[in-house]
Coordinates of C-alpha atoms in Angstrom, one line a residue:
M25 CA -27.8 -5.3 20.4
S26 CA -29.7 -4.3 23.8
F27 CA -28.3 -4.6 27.8
S28 CA -30.8 -4.6 30.6
L29 CA -28.9 -3.3 33.4
S30 CA -30.6 -3.3 36.9
K31 CA -30.8 0.0 38.7
A32 CA -28.9 0.2 41.7
V33 CA -30.9 0.4 45.0
A34 CA -29.2 2.6 48.2
P35 CA -29.1 0.6 51.3
A36 CA -31.7 1.5 53.8
S37 CA -31.3 4.2 56.3
K38 CA -32.5 3.4 60.6
D39 CA -35.7 6.1 59.5
Q40 CA -36.4 4.1 56.2
P41 CA -37.4 1.2 55.1
A42 CA -35.5 -1.1 52.2
M43 CA -37.5 0.1 49.0
T44 CA -37.8 -3.3 46.6
L45 CA -38.3 -2.8 42.4
T46 CA -40.2 -5.3 41.3
S47 CA -38.7 -6.8 37.9
A48 CA -41.4 -4.9 36.1
E49 CA -40.5 -2.1 37.8
I50 CA -37.0 -1.9 36.9
P51 CA -36.5 0.3 33.2
E52 CA -34.5 -1.2 30.9
I53 CA -31.6 0.6 29.6
S54 CA -30.9 0.1 25.7
I55 CA -27.0 0.2 24.5
D56 CA -26.0 0.1 21.0
V57 CA -23.7 -2.2 20.6
T58 CA -22.0 -1.2 17.1
T59 CA -19.2 -4.6 15.7
A60 CA -16.0 -3.1 14.3
T61 CA -16.9 -4.1 10.5
N62 CA -15.0 -2.8 7.0
A63 CA -17.2 -0.4 4.8
E64 CA -18.6 -3.3 3.5
G65 CA -20.3 -4.2 6.3
S66 CA -18.9 -7.7 6.6
L67 CA -15.7 -8.7 8.9
P68 CA -12.6 -9.7 7.4
D69 CA -13.1 -13.6 6.6
P70 CA -10.7 -15.9 8.2
L71 CA -7.7 -16.2 5.8
E72 CA -7.6 -12.2 5.8
L73 CA -7.8 -12.3 9.6
E74 CA -4.4 -14.6 9.7
S75 CA -2.6 -12.2 7.3
L76 CA -3.9 -9.2 8.8
M77 CA -1.8 -10.4 11.8
L78 CA 0.8 -11.9 10.2
N79 CA 1.9 -8.4 8.2
I80 CA 1.1 -7.3 12.5
D81 CA 3.4 -9.3 13.5
A82 CA 6.5 -8.3 10.4
S83 CA 6.0 -4.8 11.1
L84 CA 7.6 -5.3 14.4
R85 CA 10.5 -6.9 12.9
V86 CA 11.9 -4.4 10.7
H87 CA 14.4 -2.8 12.1
A88 CA 16.0 -1.3 8.7
R89 CA 14.8 0.6 5.1
H90 CA 15.9 -3.4 3.5
Q91 CA 13.5 -4.4 5.9
L92 CA 10.6 -2.3 5.6
F93 CA 11.1 -2.8 1.5
T94 CA 10.9 -6.6 2.3
W95 CA 7.5 -6.2 4.3
T96 CA 5.9 -3.9 2.2
Q97 CA 6.4 -4.7 -1.2
G98 CA 6.3 -8.6 -0.1
L99 CA 3.4 -9.6 2.3
L100 CA 2.0 -5.9 2.9
Q101 CA 0.5 -6.6 -1.0
N102 CA -1.6 -9.4 -0.1
L103 CA -4.1 -6.7 2.2
V104 CA -3.5 -3.9 0.0
K105 CA -2.3 -4.7 -3.4
H106 CA -0.5 -1.2 -4.9
E107 CA 2.5 0.1 -7.5
L108 CA 4.3 2.4 -5.5
L109 CA 3.7 3.5 -1.4
I110 CA 4.1 7.1 -0.2
C111 CA 5.9 7.9 3.1
A112 CA 5.8 11.0 4.3
L113 CA 7.4 12.0 7.6
R114 CA 6.2 16.2 8.4
N115 CA 9.5 17.5 10.0
G116 CA 8.7 21.0 9.8
E117 CA 5.9 23.9 9.3
P118 CA 3.9 24.6 7.0
L119 CA 4.1 21.3 5.9
L120 CA 7.4 20.4 5.2
F121 CA 8.3 16.5 5.1
H122 CA 10.8 13.5 4.6
V123 CA 10.0 11.5 2.0
D124 CA 10.4 7.9 0.7
C125 CA 8.7 5.8 -1.4
F126 CA 9.2 2.2 -2.0
A127 CA 8.2 0.1 -5.0
V128 CA 9.1 -3.1 -7.0
A129 CA 10.4 -3.4 -10.5
P130 CA 9.9 -2.2 -13.1
V131 CA 8.8 0.8 -11.5
E132 CA 11.6 4.1 -10.3
P133 CA 10.3 5.3 -7.2
A134 CA 13.1 7.7 -6.2
P135 CA 11.9 10.6 -8.4
F136 CA 8.3 10.2 -6.4
G137 CA 10.0 11.5 -3.2
E138 CA 10.7 14.8 -5.0
L139 CA 7.4 15.3 -7.1
F140 CA 6.0 14.7 -3.9
R141 CA 7.3 17.6 -1.5
R142 CA 7.4 19.5 -4.6
D143 CA 3.6 18.9 -5.5
T144 CA 1.1 22.4 -4.5
S145 CA -1.8 20.5 -5.7
L146 CA -2.4 16.6 -4.9
V147 CA -1.3 16.5 -2.1
P148 CA -2.8 19.1 0.3
H149 CA -6.0 17.8 -1.6
L150 CA -5.5 14.2 0.1
I151 CA -3.8 15.6 3.4
K152 CA -7.2 17.7 3.9
S153 CA -9.5 15.1 2.5
W154 CA -8.0 13.3 5.2
E155 CA -8.9 15.3 8.2
E156 CA -12.2 16.3 7.1
N157 CA -13.2 12.4 6.9
Y158 CA -12.2 12.5 10.8
F159 CA -8.3 11.0 10.5
R160 CA -9.9 8.0 8.3
P161 CA -8.3 7.0 5.1
A162 CA -9.4 9.1 1.7
L163 CA -9.2 7.8 -2.1
C164 CA -8.3 9.9 -4.5
E165 CA -8.5 9.5 -8.6
I166 CA -6.6 10.9 -10.4
G167 CA -7.2 9.6 -14.6
S168 CA -7.6 11.8 -17.1
D169 CA -11.2 13.4 -16.4
S170 CA -9.3 14.1 -12.7
Q171 CA -8.2 18.1 -11.6
F172 CA -5.0 16.7 -11.1
A173 CA -4.6 14.8 -13.7
Q174 CA -1.8 17.1 -15.6
T175 CA 0.2 18.1 -12.0
P176 CA 3.4 16.0 -12.3
L177 CA 3.0 13.8 -9.6
A178 CA -0.3 13.2 -11.0
R179 CA 0.7 12.4 -14.5
E180 CA 4.4 10.4 -13.0
L181 CA 1.7 8.5 -11.0
T182 CA -0.2 7.4 -14.2
R183 CA 2.8 6.7 -16.6
I184 CA 3.2 3.7 -14.3
G185 CA -0.6 2.7 -14.4
T186 CA -2.4 3.6 -11.2
G187 CA -5.2 5.9 -11.3
S188 CA -5.8 6.1 -7.8
V189 CA -4.4 7.1 -4.7
L190 CA -5.5 5.8 -1.3
A191 CA -3.5 7.6 1.9
H192 CA -3.9 7.6 5.7
G193 CA -1.9 9.7 8.2
T194 CA -1.6 9.7 11.6
Y195 CA -1.7 12.7 14.1
D196 CA 0.6 13.7 17.3
V197 CA -1.3 14.7 20.5
F198 CA -2.3 18.3 19.2
G199 CA -4.3 16.5 16.5
K200 CA -1.8 18.1 13.6
L201 CA -0.3 15.7 10.6
A202 CA 2.6 13.4 11.8
S203 CA 3.0 11.0 9.2
F204 CA 0.9 10.2 6.0
F205 CA 0.9 7.1 3.6
A206 CA -0.4 7.4 0.1
F207 CA -0.7 4.0 -2.0
A208 CA -0.8 4.2 -5.4
C209 CA -3.4 1.4 -6.8
R210 CA -4.5 0.2 -10.2
P211 CA -8.3 1.5 -9.9
E212 CA -9.3 -1.6 -9.9
T213 CA -8.0 -2.7 -7.2
V214 CA -9.3 -0.4 -4.5
T215 CA -11.9 -1.6 -2.1
P216 CA -13.8 -0.5 1.0
K217 CA -11.7 -3.6 2.3
Q218 CA -8.7 -2.4 1.4
A219 CA -9.4 0.8 2.6
Y220 CA -10.1 -0.8 5.6
F221 CA -6.9 -2.8 5.9
V222 CA -5.0 0.4 5.4
E223 CA -6.5 2.4 8.2
I224 CA -5.5 -0.7 10.8
V225 CA -2.4 -1.1 9.7
V226 CA -0.9 2.9 9.0
P227 CA -0.4 2.8 12.8
F228 CA 1.8 0.2 12.1
L229 CA 4.0 1.4 9.1
H230 CA 4.4 4.4 10.7
L231 CA 6.1 2.7 13.8
A232 CA 8.0 0.4 11.2
W233 CA 9.1 3.6 9.2
V234 CA 10.1 5.4 12.3
R235 CA 12.4 2.3 13.9
T236 CA 14.4 3.1 9.7
Q237 CA 14.8 6.3 10.5
V238 CA 16.5 6.0 13.9
N239 CA 18.5 2.9 13.3
R240 CA 19.7 4.7 10.3
P241 CA 20.3 8.9 10.4
A242 CA 20.8 10.9 7.7
A243 CA 23.9 11.5 7.9
E244 CA 25.1 7.8 8.4
G245 CA 27.9 7.4 5.6
T246 CA 26.1 6.1 2.3
G247 CA 29.1 4.1 1.2
A248 CA 28.8 0.3 1.2
P249 CA 30.1 -2.2 4.2
A250 CA 33.5 -3.1 4.2
G251 CA 33.1 -6.2 1.9
A252 CA 29.9 -5.9 0.6
S253 CA 31.3 -5.1 -3.0
T254 CA 33.5 -8.7 -3.4
L255 CA 30.3 -10.8 -1.8
L256 CA 28.9 -11.2 -4.7
T257 CA 31.3 -12.5 -8.0
L258 CA 30.4 -9.7 -10.9
R259 CA 28.1 -11.6 -12.8
E260 CA 26.2 -12.5 -9.3
Q261 CA 25.7 -8.8 -9.4
E262 CA 24.7 -8.4 -12.5
I263 CA 22.3 -11.4 -12.3
L264 CA 20.7 -9.2 -9.1
K265 CA 20.4 -6.5 -10.9
W266 CA 17.7 -7.9 -13.4
I267 CA 16.5 -9.7 -10.8
H268 CA 15.9 -6.5 -8.9
L269 CA 13.6 -4.9 -12.7
G270 CA 11.6 -8.3 -12.0
K271 CA 13.1 -10.1 -14.7
S272 CA 12.9 -14.3 -15.0
N273 CA 15.1 -16.8 -14.9
I274 CA 14.6 -17.2 -19.4
E275 CA 14.9 -13.0 -19.7
I276 CA 17.9 -13.3 -17.5
G277 CA 19.8 -15.5 -20.0
A278 CA 18.4 -14.5 -22.8
I279 CA 19.9 -11.0 -21.9
L280 CA 23.6 -12.2 -21.0
G281 CA 23.7 -15.0 -23.6
I282 CA 23.7 -18.3 -21.1
S283 CA 21.2 -20.6 -20.6
P284 CA 18.3 -20.2 -17.7
L285 CA 19.5 -23.3 -15.8
T286 CA 23.3 -21.5 -15.4
V287 CA 21.1 -18.5 -14.3
K288 CA 19.2 -20.7 -11.7
N289 CA 22.9 -22.0 -10.0
H290 CA 24.1 -18.3 -10.0
V291 CA 20.9 -17.4 -8.5
Q292 CA 21.7 -20.0 -6.0
K293 CA 25.0 -19.1 -4.6
I294 CA 23.4 -15.5 -4.6
L295 CA 20.4 -16.6 -1.7
R296 CA 23.4 -18.5 -0.6
K297 CA 26.0 -15.6 0.3
L298 CA 23.3 -13.3 0.8
N299 CA 21.7 -15.7 4.0
V300 CA 18.4 -15.5 2.5
Q301 CA 15.7 -17.7 1.3
N302 CA 13.7 -15.8 -1.7
R303 CA 14.6 -13.5 -4.3
A304 CA 12.2 -11.1 -2.6
Q305 CA 14.5 -11.4 0.3
A306 CA 18.3 -11.3 -2.3
V307 CA 16.8 -7.5 -3.4
G308 CA 16.4 -6.3 -0.1
R309 CA 19.2 -7.8 1.1
G310 CA 21.2 -6.9 -1.8
L311 CA 19.5 -3.1 -1.2
A312 CA 20.9 -2.8 2.6
L313 CA 24.2 -4.0 1.5
R314 CA 24.2 -1.0 -1.5
I315 CA 24.9 -4.1 -3.9
L316 CA 21.8 -2.5 -5.4
S317 CA 20.2 0.6 -5.6
L318 CA 16.6 2.2 -5.7

């Protein structure tokens, strides 16, 4: 796209008559304007744009860890499909991280934080690739043909069915790494458009995650809030645990030896007692109240 710019003409002095230029004499200055598009060369469609706006709005409402879990493992999955999200905040030199992980059942996210901190191969490679890519999302394959396939972190990621890691971070005013986010994905779900959305969303993810750390510092006691343990009955706590593990009402009924209708009634009571609208929110609320643990 080109824009024609008129050349500014200085006003005439008393000793020099004004100089005028005809339109034919005014040089045309062309400026190339590149529309921001994703890596596939096309703008997001209206539904994707709406989802992006909803995700940004949701990120601004995150102030506690359970809210971050609900957002990243719920609405954000519509834009960036992933099996595990690793959040790392730099807290020292050399690269030392405070790490937190989020995943839906049946993945147990806790062990991945320690594997990420101890890794000396895959993680440095991801960070270096991100920096060399001018701080844009970096993709690394970790399947059997990868040089990282035998590292403990890659083996565990492969075990949960992920073969690709899409990583992006933020940096401080000195150009140093501030935070780093790794989305462990199934290979077939990673697309250039997904990388495009990661690039947009990660700054909001960084701010949301930092807010959860400010509001729930590490020194805070880990005990359940007063009365949380009695908020749900033992049976309801048991059912909530199986919901967290991804079981349906029919499956929970078979496990506990009760009818699916009875399970459904318990689920409705759980939602009402926790003041939430759906099962995902119930899990998030249960984590916040320490009724559940990751």
